[in-house]
XYZ file of C-alpha atoms in Angstrom:
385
model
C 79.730 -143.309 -4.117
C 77.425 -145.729 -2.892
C 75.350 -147.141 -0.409
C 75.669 -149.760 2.686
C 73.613 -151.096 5.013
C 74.244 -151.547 8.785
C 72.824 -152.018 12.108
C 71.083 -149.392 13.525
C 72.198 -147.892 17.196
C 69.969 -150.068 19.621
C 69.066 -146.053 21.211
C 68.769 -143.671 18.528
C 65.710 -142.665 19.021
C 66.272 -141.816 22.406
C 69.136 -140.192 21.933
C 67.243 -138.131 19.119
C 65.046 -136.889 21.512
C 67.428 -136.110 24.236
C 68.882 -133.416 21.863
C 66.065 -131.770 20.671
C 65.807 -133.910 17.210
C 62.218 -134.545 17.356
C 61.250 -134.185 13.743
C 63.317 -137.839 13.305
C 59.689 -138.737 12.258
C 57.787 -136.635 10.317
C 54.216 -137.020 8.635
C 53.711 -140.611 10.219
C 56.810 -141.769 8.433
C 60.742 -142.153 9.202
C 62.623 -139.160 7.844
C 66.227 -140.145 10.328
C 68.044 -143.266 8.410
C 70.112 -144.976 11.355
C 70.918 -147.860 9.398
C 72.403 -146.715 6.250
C 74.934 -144.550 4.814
C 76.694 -143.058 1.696
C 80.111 -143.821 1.117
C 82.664 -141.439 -0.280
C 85.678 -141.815 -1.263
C 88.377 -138.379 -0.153
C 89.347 -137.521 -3.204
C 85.653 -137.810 -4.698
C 84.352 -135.370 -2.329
C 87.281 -132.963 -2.687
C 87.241 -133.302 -6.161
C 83.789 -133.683 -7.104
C 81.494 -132.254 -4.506
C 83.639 -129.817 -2.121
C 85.888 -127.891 -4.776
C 82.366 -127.279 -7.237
C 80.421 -126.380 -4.415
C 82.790 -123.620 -3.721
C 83.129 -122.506 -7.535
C 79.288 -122.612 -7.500
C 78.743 -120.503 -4.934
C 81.755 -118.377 -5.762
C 79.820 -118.109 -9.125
C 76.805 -116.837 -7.139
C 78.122 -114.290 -5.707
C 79.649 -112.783 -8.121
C 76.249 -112.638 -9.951
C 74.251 -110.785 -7.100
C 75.016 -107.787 -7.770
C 74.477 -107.651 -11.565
C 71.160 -108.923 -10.864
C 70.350 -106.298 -7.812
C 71.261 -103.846 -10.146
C 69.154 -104.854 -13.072
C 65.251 -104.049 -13.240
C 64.472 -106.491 -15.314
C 66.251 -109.468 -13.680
C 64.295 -108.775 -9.942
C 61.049 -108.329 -11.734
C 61.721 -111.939 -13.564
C 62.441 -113.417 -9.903
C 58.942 -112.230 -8.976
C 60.247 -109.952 -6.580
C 57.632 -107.100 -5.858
C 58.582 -103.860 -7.085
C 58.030 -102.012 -4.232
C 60.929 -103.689 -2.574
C 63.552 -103.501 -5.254
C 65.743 -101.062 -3.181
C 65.388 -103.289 -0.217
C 67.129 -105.716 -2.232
C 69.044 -103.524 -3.707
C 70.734 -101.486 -0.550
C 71.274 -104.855 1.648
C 73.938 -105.955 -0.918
C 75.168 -102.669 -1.222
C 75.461 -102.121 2.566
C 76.863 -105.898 2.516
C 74.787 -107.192 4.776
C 76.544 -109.932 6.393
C 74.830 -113.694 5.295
C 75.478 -116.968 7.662
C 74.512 -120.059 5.243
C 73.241 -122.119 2.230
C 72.363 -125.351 0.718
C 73.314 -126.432 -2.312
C 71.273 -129.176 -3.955
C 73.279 -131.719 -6.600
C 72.382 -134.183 -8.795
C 75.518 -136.712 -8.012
C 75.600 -140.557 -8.730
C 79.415 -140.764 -8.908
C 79.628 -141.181 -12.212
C 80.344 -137.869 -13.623
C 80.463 -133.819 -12.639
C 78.128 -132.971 -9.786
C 74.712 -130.596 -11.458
C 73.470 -127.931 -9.916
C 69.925 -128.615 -8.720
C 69.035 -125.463 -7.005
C 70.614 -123.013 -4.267
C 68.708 -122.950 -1.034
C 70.291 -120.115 -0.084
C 67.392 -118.221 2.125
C 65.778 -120.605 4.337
C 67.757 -124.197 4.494
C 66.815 -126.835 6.396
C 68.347 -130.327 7.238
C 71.156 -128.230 9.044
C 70.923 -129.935 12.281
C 70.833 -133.411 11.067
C 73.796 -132.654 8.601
C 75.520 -130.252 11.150
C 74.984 -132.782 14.619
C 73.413 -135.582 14.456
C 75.237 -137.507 11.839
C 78.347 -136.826 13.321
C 77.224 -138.285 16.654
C 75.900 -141.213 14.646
C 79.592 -141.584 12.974
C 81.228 -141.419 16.371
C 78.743 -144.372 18.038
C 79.751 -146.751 14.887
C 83.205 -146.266 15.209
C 82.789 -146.844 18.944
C 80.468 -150.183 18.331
C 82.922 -151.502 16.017
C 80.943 -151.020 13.083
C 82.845 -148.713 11.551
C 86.500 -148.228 11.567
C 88.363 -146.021 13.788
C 89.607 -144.046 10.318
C 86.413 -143.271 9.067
C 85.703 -139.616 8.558
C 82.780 -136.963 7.434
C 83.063 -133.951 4.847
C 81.080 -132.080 7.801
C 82.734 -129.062 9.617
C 79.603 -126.917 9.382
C 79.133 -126.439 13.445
C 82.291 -125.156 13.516
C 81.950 -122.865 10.677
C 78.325 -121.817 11.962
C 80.246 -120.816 15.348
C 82.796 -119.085 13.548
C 80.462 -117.186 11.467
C 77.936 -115.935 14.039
C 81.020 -114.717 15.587
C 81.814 -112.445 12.895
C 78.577 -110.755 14.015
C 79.027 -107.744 16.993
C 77.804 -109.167 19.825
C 76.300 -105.214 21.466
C 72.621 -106.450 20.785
C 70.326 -109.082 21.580
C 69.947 -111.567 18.372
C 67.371 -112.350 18.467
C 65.821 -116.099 15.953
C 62.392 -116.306 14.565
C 60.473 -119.010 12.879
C 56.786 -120.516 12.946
C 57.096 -122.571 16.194
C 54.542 -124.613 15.996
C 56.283 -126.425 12.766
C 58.536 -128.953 14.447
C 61.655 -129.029 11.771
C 61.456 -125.012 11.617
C 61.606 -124.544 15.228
C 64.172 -127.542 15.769
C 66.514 -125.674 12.759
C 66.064 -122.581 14.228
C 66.809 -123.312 17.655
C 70.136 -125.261 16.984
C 71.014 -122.456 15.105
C 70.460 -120.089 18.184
C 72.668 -122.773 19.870
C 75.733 -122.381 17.705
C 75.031 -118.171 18.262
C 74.950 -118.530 21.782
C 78.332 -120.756 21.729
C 79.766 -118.010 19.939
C 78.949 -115.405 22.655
C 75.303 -113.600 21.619
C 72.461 -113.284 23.810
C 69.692 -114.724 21.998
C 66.357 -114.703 22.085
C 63.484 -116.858 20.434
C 60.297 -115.350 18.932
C 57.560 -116.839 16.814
C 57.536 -114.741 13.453
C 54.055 -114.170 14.256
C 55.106 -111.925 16.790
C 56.886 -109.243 15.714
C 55.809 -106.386 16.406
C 56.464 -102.670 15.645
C 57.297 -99.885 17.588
C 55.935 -96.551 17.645
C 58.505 -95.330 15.921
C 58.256 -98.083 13.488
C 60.910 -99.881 14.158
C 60.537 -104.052 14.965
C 60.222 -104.860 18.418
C 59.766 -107.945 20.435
C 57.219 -109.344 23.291
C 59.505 -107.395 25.777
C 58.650 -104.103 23.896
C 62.613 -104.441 22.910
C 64.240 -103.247 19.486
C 64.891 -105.874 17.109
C 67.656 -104.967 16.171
C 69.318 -108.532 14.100
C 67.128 -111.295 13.965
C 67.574 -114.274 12.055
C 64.547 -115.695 10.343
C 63.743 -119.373 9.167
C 61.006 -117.604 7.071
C 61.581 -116.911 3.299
C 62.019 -113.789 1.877
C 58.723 -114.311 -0.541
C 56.858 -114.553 2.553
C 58.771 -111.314 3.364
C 58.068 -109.185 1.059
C 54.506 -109.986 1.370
C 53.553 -109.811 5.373
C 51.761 -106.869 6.570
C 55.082 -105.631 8.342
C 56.972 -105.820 5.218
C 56.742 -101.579 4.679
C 59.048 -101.055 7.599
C 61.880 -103.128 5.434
C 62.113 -100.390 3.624
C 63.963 -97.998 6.722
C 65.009 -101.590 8.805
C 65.857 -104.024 6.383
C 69.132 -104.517 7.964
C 67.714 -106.132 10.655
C 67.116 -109.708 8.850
C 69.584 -112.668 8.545
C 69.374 -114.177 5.978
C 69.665 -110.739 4.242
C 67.098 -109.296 1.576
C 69.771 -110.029 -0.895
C 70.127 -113.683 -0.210
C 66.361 -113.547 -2.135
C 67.872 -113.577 -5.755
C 69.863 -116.341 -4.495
C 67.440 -118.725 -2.977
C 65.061 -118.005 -6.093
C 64.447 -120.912 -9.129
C 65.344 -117.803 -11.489
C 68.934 -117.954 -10.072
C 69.501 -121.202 -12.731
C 68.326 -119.570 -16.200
C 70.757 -116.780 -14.626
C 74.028 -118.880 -13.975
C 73.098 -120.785 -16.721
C 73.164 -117.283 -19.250
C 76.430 -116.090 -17.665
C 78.230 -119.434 -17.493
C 77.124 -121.298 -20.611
C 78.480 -125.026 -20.678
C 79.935 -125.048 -17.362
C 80.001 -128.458 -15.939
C 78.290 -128.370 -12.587
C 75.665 -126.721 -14.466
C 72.392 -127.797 -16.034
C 70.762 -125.950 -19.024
C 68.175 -123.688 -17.689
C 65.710 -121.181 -18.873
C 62.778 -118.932 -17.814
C 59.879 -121.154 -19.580
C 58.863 -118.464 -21.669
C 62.430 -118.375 -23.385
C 62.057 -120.004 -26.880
C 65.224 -122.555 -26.193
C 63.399 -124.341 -23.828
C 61.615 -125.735 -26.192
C 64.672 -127.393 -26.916
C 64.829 -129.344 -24.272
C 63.409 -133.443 -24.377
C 64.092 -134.434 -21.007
C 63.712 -131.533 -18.491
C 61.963 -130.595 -15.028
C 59.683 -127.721 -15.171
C 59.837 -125.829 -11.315
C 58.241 -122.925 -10.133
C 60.357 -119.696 -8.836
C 59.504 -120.127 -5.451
C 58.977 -123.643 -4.754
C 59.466 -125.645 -1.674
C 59.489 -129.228 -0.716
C 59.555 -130.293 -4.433
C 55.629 -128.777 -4.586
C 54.451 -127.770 -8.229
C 57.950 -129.094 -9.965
C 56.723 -131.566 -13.283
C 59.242 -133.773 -14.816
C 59.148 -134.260 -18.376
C 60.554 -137.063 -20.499
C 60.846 -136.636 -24.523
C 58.392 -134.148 -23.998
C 56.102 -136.114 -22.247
C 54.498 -135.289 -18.161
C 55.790 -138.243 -16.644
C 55.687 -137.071 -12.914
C 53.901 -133.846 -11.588
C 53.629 -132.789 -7.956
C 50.769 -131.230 -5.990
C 51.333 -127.861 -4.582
C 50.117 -124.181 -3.971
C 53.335 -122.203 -6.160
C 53.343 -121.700 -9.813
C 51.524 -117.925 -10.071
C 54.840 -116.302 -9.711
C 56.648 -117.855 -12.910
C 58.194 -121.104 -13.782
C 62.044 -121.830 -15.168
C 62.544 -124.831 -16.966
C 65.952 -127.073 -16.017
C 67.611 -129.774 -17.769
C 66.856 -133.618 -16.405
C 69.807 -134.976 -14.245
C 69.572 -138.576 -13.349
C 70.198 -139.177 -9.152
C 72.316 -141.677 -7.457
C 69.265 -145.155 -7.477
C 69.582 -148.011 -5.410
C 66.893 -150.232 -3.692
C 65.932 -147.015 -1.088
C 65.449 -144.930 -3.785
C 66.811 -141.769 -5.404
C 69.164 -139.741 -3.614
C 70.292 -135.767 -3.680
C 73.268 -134.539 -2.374
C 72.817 -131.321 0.321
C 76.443 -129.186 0.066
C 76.509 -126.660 2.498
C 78.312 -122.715 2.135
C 78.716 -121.480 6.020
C 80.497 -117.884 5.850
C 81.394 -118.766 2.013
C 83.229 -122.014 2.643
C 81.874 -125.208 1.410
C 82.119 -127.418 4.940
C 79.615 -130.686 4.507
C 77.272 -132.602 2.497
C 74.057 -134.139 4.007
C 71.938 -136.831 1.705
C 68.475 -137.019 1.601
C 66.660 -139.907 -0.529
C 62.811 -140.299 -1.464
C 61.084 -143.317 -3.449
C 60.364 -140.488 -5.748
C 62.323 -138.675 -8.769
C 61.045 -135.342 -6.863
C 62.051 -135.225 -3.687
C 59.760 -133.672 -1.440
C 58.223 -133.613 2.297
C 58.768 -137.612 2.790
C 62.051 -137.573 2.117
C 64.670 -139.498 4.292
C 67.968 -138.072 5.440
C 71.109 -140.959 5.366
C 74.177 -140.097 7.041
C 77.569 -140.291 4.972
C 80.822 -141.721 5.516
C 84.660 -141.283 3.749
C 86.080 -144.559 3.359
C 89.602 -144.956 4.093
């Protein structure tokens, strides 16, 4: 693994835009890298990135439904108690699940570490997914790249395939907050890839659900809801005034209501109790668990943090790093330090994305900081021949 430089396409931006990408900027700075990339070698991302990310999420899965079954396990994931069952009977119904996001601490050097699982609400899709493929295939075709280079990315295909695993007798319909620009732009290339795969879709803010008279979710139309995806985490969920009418429709909802124990901090102290010493996988513990306090160099994170907010990394014991945020009432877990790939751009994670429980591409984001947060940039990634 490591990093190049090259020159950026003279019309990426414009291209960007053309497709919908316009969240290549984002808070006054550059979030799209057009001239950079990681390089991989094959066997490196078989070996080290594809065939973990699999076992991981293998791992995962097997582990949702001691937890769904255990009391004590959803109350330490902060999950409200009210909606146990609805946790609870989407697994056992098997709710059918499109996607995920591994994060890894990878510098090349040594097994990939499990970071976290964001396994509800993922973002980064389309720029993984599209747009760094079209930037691999405009290299290649300006010479700056050779016609054998490749991508570990086959996750439009696999998000076609696995929409199309879901009966297409019903509107799906795809919700998010539209007025954020990355949430809307996810969520509509997702409704893309459903459409390609022979739905009828249909966009609605989140805001806008309504419910029926018979209390059942309905859209602007007056039209049952009937499957809806939602780029809107489950916390939030569980927590919005419609959240009583999960109890008789929590079907509905893609990501499912079990895919909440998943994309939940708590999910690490869990793998971490089940598969002791595994190598993809840091030490971990709920902070209130006495061999925490073992740890010198950790990262403290809350259960339900996003965008880095409210995580605090320690070294020998000491705060060296904290960031701002509005999460830390539910609960925190407390994770082993894992150093990130460094170069001159900064520190880099790894993204490995599950579509329909395969592990199909990694996408690389990289921030000046150890946390990476909100500013961070995504690079595009190459396999050397």
């Amino acid at each position: 693994m490591h990093r190049i430089s090259l020159a950026p396409r003279p019309d990426w931006r414009e291209k960007a835009e053309a497709v919908g990408f316009r969240f290549h900027e984002m808070y006054g700075e550059a979030y799209w890298v057009d001239d950079a990339a990681y390089c991989f070698e094959l066997e490196e991302i078989e070996d080290e990135i594809e065939a973990p990310s699999q076992e991981l999420h293998d791992m995962c899965m097997d582990l949702v439904g001691d937890i769904v079954n255990d009391e004590l396990a959803l109350h330490r994931l902060a999950i409200p108690r009210e909606y146990h069952d609805v946790v609870r009977n989407s697994w056992q119904r098997q709710d059918r699940h499109l996607y995920g996001r591994f994060d890894l601490a990878y510098d090349g050097s040594g097994p990939a570490k499990l970071l976290e699982y964001n396994a509800d609400t993922p973002t980064s899709l389309f720029e993984t997914a599209y747009f760094q493929y079209n930037w691999l295939i405009d290299q290649i075709a300006l010479g700056a790249l050779s016609p054998d280079t490749d991508q570990f990315n086959s996750v439009q295909e696999k998000l076609v395939d696995a929409f199309g695993q879901f009966s297409k007798d019903r509107i799906f319909h795809f919700a998010s907050i539209s007025d954020s620009t990355e949430d809307y732009g996810t969520t509509a290339y997702l409704m893309d890839c459903a459409i390609q795969a022979g739905h009828r879709a249909q966009f609605l803010d989140v805001r806008e659900i309504g419910i029926d008279a018979e209390g059942r979710y309905s859209d602007l139309q007056n039209r049952i809801i009937e499957r809806c995806f939602k780029l809107y985490p489950w916390e939030f969920m569980l927590r919005e005034t419609f959240a009583e009418q999960l109890i008789d429709n929590g079907q509905v909802f893609v990501e499912p209501a079990w895919k909440s124990v998943l994309s939940n901090k708590g999910l690490l102290p869990l793998l971490w109790q089940h598969y002791p010493g595994h190598p993809n996988l840091l030490p971990s513990f709920f902070a209130d668990d006495a061999d925490a306090a073992g740890l010198s160099d950790y990262v403290v994170k809350p259960l339900l943090s996003r965008e880095g907010e409210n995580v605090s990394l320690f070294r020998d014991g000491h705060e060296v790093l904290a960031a701002p945020g509005d999460y830390g009432d539910e609960g925190y877990i407390v994770q082993a330090y894992a150093p990130l790939f460094e170069s001159e751009a900064g520190h880099a994670v790894l993204g490995s994305w599950i579509v329909g429980d395969q592990a199909c591409g990694i996408g690389i984001r990289e921030d000046k900081s150890l946390i990476t947060a909100n500013l961070s940039r995504f690079v595009p990634h190459i396999i050397s021949g």
